[in-house]
XYZ file of N, CA and C in Angstrom:
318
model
N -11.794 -21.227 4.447
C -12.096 -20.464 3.246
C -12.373 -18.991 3.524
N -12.741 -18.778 4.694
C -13.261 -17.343 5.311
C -11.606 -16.397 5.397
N -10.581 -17.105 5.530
C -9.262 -16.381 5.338
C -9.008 -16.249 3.920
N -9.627 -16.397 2.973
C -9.135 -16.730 1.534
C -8.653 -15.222 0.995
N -7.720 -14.933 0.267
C -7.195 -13.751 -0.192
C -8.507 -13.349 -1.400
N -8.616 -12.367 -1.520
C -9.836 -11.811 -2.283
C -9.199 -11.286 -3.651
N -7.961 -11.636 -3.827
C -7.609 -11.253 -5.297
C -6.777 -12.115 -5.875
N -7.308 -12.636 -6.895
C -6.596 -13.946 -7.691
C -5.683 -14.221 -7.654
N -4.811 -15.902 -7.774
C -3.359 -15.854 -7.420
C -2.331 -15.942 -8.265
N -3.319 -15.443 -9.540
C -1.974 -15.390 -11.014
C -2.030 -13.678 -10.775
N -2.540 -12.692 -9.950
C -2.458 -11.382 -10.011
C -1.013 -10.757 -9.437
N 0.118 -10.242 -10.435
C 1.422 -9.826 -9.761
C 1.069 -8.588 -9.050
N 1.881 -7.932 -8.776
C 2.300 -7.159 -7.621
C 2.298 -5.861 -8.869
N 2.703 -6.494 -9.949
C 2.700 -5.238 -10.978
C 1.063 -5.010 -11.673
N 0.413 -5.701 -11.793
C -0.719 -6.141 -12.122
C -1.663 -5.031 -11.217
N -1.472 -5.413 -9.838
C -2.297 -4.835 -8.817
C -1.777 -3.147 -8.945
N -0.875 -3.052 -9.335
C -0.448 -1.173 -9.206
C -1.024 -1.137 -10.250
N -0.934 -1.490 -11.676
C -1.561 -0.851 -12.605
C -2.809 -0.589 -12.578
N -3.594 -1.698 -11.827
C -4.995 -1.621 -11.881
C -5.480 -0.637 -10.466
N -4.337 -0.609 -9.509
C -4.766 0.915 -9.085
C -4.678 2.220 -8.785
N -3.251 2.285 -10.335
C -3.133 3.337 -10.904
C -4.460 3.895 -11.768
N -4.640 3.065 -12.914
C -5.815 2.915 -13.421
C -7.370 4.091 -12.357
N -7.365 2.703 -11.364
C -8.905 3.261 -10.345
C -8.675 4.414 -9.804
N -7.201 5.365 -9.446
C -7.125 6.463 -8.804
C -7.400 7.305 -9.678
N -7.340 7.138 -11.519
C -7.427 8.172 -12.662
C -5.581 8.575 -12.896
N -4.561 7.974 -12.412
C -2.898 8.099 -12.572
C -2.851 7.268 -14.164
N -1.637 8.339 -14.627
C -1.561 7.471 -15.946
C -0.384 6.473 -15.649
N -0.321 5.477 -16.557
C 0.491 4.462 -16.523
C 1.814 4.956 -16.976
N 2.080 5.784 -17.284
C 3.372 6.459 -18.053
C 4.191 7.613 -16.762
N 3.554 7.264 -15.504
C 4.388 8.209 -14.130
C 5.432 7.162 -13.765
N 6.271 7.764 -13.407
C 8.005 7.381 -12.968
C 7.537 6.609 -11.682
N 7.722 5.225 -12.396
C 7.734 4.152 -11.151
C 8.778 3.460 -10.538
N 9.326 3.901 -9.194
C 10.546 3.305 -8.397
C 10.037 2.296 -7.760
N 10.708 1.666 -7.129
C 10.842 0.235 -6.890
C 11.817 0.609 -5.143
N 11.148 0.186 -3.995
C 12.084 0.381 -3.241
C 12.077 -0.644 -1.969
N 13.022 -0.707 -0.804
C 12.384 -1.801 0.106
C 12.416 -0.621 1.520
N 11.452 -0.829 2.264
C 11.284 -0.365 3.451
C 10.840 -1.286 4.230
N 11.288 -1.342 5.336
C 11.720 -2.409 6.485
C 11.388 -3.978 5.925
N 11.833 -4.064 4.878
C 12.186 -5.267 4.126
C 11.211 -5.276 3.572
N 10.209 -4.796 3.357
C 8.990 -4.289 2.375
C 9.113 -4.011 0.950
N 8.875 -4.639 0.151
C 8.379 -4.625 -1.623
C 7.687 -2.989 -1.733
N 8.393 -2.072 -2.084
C 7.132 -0.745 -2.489
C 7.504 -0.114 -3.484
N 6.353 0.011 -4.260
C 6.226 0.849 -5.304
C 6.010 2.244 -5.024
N 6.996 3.187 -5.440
C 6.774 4.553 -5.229
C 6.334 4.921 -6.956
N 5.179 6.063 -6.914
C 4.839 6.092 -8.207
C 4.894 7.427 -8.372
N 5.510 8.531 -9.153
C 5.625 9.770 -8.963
C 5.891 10.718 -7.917
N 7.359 9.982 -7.191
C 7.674 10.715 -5.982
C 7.063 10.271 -5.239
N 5.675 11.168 -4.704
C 4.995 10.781 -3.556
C 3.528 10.425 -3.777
N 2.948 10.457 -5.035
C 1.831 10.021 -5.707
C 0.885 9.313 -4.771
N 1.665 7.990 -5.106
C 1.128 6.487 -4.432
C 2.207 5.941 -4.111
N 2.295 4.746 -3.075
C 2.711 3.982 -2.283
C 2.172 3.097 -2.301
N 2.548 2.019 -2.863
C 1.581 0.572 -2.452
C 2.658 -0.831 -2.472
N 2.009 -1.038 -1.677
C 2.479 -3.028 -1.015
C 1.685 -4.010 -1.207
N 2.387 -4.554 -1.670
C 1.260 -5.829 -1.575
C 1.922 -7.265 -0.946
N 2.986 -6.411 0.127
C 3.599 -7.778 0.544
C 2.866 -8.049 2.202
N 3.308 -9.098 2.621
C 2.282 -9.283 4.252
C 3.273 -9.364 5.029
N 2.593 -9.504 6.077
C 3.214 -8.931 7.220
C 3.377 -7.408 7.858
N 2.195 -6.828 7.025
C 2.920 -5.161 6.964
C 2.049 -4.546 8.806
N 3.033 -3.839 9.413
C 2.782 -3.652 11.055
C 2.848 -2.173 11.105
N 2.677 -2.032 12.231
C 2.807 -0.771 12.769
C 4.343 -0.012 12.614
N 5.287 -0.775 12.444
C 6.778 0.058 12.551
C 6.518 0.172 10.709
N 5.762 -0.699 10.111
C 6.084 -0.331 8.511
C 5.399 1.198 8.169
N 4.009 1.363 8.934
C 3.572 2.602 8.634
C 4.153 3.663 9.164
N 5.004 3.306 10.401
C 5.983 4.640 10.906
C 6.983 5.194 9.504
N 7.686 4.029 9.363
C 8.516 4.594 8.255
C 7.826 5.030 6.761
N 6.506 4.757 6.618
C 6.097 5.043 5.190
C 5.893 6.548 5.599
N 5.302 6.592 6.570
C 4.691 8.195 7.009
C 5.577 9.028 6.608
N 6.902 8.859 7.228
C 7.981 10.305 6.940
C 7.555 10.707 5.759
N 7.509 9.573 4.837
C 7.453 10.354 3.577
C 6.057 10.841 3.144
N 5.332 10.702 3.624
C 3.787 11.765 3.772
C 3.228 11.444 2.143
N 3.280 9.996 1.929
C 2.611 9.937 0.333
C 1.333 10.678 0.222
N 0.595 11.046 -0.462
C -0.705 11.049 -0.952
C -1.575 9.922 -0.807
N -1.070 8.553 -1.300
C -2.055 7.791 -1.277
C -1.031 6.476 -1.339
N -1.553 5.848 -0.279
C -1.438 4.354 -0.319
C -2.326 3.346 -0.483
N -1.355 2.530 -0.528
C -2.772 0.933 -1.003
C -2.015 -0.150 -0.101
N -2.766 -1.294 0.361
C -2.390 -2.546 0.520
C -3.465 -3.814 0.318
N -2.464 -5.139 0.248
C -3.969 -6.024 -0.125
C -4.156 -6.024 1.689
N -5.386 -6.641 1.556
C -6.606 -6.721 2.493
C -5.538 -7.819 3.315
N -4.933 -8.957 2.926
C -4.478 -10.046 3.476
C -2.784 -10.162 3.555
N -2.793 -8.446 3.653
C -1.373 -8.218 3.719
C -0.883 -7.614 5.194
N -1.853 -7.342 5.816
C -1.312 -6.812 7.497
C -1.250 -8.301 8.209
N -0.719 -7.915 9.384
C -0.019 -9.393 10.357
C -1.095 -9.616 10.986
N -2.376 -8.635 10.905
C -3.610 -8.732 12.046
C -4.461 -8.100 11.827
N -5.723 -8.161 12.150
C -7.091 -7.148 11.674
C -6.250 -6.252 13.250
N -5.730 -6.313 13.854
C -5.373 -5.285 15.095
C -4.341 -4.183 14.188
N -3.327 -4.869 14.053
C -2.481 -4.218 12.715
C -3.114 -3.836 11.557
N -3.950 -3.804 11.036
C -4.392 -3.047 9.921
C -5.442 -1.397 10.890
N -6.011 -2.034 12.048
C -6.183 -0.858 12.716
C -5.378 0.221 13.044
N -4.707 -0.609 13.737
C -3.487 0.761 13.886
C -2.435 1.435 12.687
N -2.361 0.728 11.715
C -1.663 1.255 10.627
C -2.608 2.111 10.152
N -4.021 1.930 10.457
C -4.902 3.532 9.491
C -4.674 4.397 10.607
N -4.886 4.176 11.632
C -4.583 5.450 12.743
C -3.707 5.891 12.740
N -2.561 4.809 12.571
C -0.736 5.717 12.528
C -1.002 6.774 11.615
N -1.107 6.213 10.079
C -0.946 7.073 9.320
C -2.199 8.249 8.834
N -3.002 7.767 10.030
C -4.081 9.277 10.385
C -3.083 10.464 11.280
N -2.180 9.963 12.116
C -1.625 10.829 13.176
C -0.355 11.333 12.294
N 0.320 10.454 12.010
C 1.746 10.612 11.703
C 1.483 11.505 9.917
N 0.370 11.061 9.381
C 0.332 11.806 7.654
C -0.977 11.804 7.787
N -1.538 12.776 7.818
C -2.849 12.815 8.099
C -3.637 12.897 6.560
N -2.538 13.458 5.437
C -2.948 13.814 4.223
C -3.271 12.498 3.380
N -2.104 11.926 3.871
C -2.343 10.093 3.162
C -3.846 9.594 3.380
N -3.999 9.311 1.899
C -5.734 8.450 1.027
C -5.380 7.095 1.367
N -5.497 6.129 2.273
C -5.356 4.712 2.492
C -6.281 4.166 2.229
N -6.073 2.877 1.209
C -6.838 1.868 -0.188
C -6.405 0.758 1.005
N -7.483 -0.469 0.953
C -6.828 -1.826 1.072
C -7.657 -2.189 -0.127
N -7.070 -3.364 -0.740
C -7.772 -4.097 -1.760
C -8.052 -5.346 -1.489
């Protein structure tokens, strides 16, 4: 039970952006793309706004490639990295590689 995902399991993937579009103060009415990076589910929300995943497995080569694009702010769920080692190094990557990027886990 101590692995249990911390956000309900009728909550979509669209659900979770709105609600943290919503918590950043973003209106719901910004140009939302839809894209895949290294086989990754991501929501791009106003260009470079936000970035968020909520798919698992997400590693160290996923934050290389999010970096180029130097979002503002990303999100992921909490039970979406491959490892509490991998969720370490994905905040450091994208401390080194985008230093500007706001990183959310939920």
């Amino acid at each position: 039970d101590f692995l249990a995902d911390n956000i309900k399991e009728d909550r979509t993937p669209d659900d979770l952006l709105a609600q943290v579009m919503l918590d950043w103060g973003l209106p719901l009415s910004l140009k939302i793309e839809q894209l895949k990076v290294n086989g990754k589910h991501v929501f791009r929300v106003a260009e470079n706004s936000l970035y968020a995943c909520f798919d698992t497995g997400i590693d160290e080569a996923f934050a290389k490639a999010i970096a180029k694009d130097k979002p503002l702010r990303i999100v992921f769920r909490d039970s979406g990295f491959k490892s509490d080692t991998a969720k370490t190094n994905v905040k450091q990557l994208l401390k080194q590689l985008s230093p500007e990027t706001e990183m959310k886990v939920i």
